[in-house]
Coordinates of N, CA and C in Angstrom, one line a residue:
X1 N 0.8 -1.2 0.0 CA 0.0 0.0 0.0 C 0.9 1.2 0.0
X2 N 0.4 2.2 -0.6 CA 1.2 3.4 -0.6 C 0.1 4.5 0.1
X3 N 1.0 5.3 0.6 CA 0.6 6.6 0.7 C 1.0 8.1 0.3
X4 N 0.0 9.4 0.1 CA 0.4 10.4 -0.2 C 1.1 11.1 0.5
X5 N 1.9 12.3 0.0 CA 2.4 12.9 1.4 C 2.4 14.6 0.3
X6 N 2.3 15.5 0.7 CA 2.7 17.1 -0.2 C 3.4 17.5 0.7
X7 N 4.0 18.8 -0.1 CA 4.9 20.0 0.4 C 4.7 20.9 -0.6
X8 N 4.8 22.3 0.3 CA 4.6 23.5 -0.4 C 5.4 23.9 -0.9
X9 N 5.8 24.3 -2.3 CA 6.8 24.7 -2.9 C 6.7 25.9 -3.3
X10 N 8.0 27.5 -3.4 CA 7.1 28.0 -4.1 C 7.4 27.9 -5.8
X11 N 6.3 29.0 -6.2 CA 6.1 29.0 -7.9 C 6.9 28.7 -8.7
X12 N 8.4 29.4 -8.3 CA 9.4 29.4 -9.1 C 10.5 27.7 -9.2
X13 N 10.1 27.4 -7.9 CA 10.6 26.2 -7.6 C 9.9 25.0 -8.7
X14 N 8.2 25.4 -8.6 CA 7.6 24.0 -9.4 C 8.2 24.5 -11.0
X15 N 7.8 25.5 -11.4 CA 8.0 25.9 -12.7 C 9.5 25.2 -13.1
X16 N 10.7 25.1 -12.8 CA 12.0 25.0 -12.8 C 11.8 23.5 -12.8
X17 N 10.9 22.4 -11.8 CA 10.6 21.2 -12.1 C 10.2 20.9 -13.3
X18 N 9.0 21.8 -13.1 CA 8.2 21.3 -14.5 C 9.3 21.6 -16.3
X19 N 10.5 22.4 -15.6 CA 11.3 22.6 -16.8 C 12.1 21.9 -17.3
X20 N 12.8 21.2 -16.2 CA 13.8 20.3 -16.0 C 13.6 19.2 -16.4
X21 N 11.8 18.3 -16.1 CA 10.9 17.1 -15.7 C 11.9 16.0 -15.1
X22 N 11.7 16.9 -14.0 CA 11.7 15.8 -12.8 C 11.0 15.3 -12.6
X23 N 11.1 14.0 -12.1 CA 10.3 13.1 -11.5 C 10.2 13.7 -10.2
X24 N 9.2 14.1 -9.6 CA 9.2 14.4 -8.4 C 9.0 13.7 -7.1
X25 N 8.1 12.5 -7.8 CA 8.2 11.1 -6.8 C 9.4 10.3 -6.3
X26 N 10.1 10.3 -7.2 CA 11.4 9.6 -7.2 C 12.2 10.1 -6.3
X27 N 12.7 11.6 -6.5 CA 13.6 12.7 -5.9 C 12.9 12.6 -4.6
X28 N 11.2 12.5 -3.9 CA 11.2 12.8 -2.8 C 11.4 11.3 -2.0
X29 N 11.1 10.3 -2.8 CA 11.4 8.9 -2.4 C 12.7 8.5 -1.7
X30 N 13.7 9.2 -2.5 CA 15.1 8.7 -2.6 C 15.7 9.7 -1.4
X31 N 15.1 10.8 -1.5 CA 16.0 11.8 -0.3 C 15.1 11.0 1.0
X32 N 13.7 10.9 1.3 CA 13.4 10.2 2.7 C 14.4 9.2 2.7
X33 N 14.3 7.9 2.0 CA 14.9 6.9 2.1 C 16.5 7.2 2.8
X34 N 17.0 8.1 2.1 CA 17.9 8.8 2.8 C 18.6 9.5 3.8
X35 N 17.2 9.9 4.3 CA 17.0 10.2 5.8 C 17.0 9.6 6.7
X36 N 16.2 7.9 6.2 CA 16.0 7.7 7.4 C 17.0 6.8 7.3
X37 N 18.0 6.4 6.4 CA 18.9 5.8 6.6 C 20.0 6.2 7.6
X38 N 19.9 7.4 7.2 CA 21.3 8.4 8.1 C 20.3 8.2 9.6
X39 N 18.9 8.2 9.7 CA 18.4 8.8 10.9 C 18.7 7.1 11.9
X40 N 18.7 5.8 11.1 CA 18.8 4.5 11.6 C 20.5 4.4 12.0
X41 N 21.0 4.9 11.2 CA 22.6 5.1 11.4 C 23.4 5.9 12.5
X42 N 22.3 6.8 12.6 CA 22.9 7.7 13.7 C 22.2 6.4 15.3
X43 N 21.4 6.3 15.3 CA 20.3 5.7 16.1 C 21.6 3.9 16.7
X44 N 22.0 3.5 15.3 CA 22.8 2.4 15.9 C 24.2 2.8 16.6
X45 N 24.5 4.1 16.0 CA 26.2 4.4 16.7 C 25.5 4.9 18.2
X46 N 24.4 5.6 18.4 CA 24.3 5.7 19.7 C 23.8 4.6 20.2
X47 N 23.5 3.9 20.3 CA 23.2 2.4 20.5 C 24.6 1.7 21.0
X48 N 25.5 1.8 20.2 CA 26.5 1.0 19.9 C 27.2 2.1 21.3
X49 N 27.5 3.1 21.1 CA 28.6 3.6 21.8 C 27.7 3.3 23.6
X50 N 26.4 3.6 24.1 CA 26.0 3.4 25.2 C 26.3 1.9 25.5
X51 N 25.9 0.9 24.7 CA 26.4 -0.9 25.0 C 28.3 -1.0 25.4
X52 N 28.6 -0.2 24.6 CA 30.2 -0.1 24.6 C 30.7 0.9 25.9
X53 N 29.8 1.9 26.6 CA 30.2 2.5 28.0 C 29.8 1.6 29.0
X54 N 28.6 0.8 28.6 CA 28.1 0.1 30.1 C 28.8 -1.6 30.2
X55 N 29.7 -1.8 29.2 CA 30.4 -2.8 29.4 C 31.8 -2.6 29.6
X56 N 31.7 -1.2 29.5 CA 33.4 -0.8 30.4 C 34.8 -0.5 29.4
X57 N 34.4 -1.4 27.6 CA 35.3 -1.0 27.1 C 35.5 -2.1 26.8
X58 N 35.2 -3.6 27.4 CA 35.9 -4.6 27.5 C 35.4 -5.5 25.6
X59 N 34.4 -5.0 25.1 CA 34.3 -5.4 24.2 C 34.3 -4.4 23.0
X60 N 35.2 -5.3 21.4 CA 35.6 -4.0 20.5 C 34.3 -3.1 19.9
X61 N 34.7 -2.6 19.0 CA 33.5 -1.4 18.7 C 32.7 -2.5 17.4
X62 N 33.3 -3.3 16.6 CA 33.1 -4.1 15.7 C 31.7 -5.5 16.1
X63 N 32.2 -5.6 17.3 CA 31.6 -6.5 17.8 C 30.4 -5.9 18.8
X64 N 30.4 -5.0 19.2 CA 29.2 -4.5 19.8 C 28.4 -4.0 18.4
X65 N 28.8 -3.2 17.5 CA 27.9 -2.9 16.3 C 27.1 -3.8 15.9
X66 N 27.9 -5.2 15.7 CA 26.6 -6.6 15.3 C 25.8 -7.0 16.0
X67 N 26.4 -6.6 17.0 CA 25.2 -7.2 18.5 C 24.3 -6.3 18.6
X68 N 24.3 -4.9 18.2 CA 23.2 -4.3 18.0 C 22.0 -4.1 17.2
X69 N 22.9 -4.6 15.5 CA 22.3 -4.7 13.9 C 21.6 -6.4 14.7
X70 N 22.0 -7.0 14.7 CA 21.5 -8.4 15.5 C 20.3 -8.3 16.6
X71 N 20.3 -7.6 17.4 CA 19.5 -7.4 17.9 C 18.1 -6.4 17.1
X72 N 18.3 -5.8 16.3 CA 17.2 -4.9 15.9 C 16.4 -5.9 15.0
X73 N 17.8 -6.4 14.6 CA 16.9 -7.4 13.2 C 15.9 -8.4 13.3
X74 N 16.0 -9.0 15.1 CA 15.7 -9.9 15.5 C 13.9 -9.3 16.5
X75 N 14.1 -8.0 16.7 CA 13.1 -7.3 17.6 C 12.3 -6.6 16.0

């Protein structure tokens, strides 16, 4: 299932699409996707670095990172 989503652009902005023909679906698809990639990415290093303060250090940074990607994938 899909859903809609808008934003307000102004005039000169759509005109400049419509000159160009952008796909505009695509362009807003690819930047979210992008967002939330960076936003999941930021989300596992803080993940990663809090597991890696409350175990003292004693495990590497490599190895807590899977144990986190491992855990998410699994929840």
């Amino acid at each position: 299932m899909t859903k809609t989503v808008s934003a307000k652009i102004p005039d000169e902005m759509k005109a400049a699409i419509d000159r160009e023909e952008i796909n505009v679906s695509e362009v807003i698809r690819e930047a979210i996707e992008d967002a939330l990639t960076e936003q999941r990415r930021e989300a596992l290093q803080r993940d990663a670095t809090t597991l890696r303060e409350s175990v003292g250090g004693r495990v590497d940074s490599e190895t807590v990172t899977e144990a986190v990607r491992e855990t998410r994938r699994d929840n």
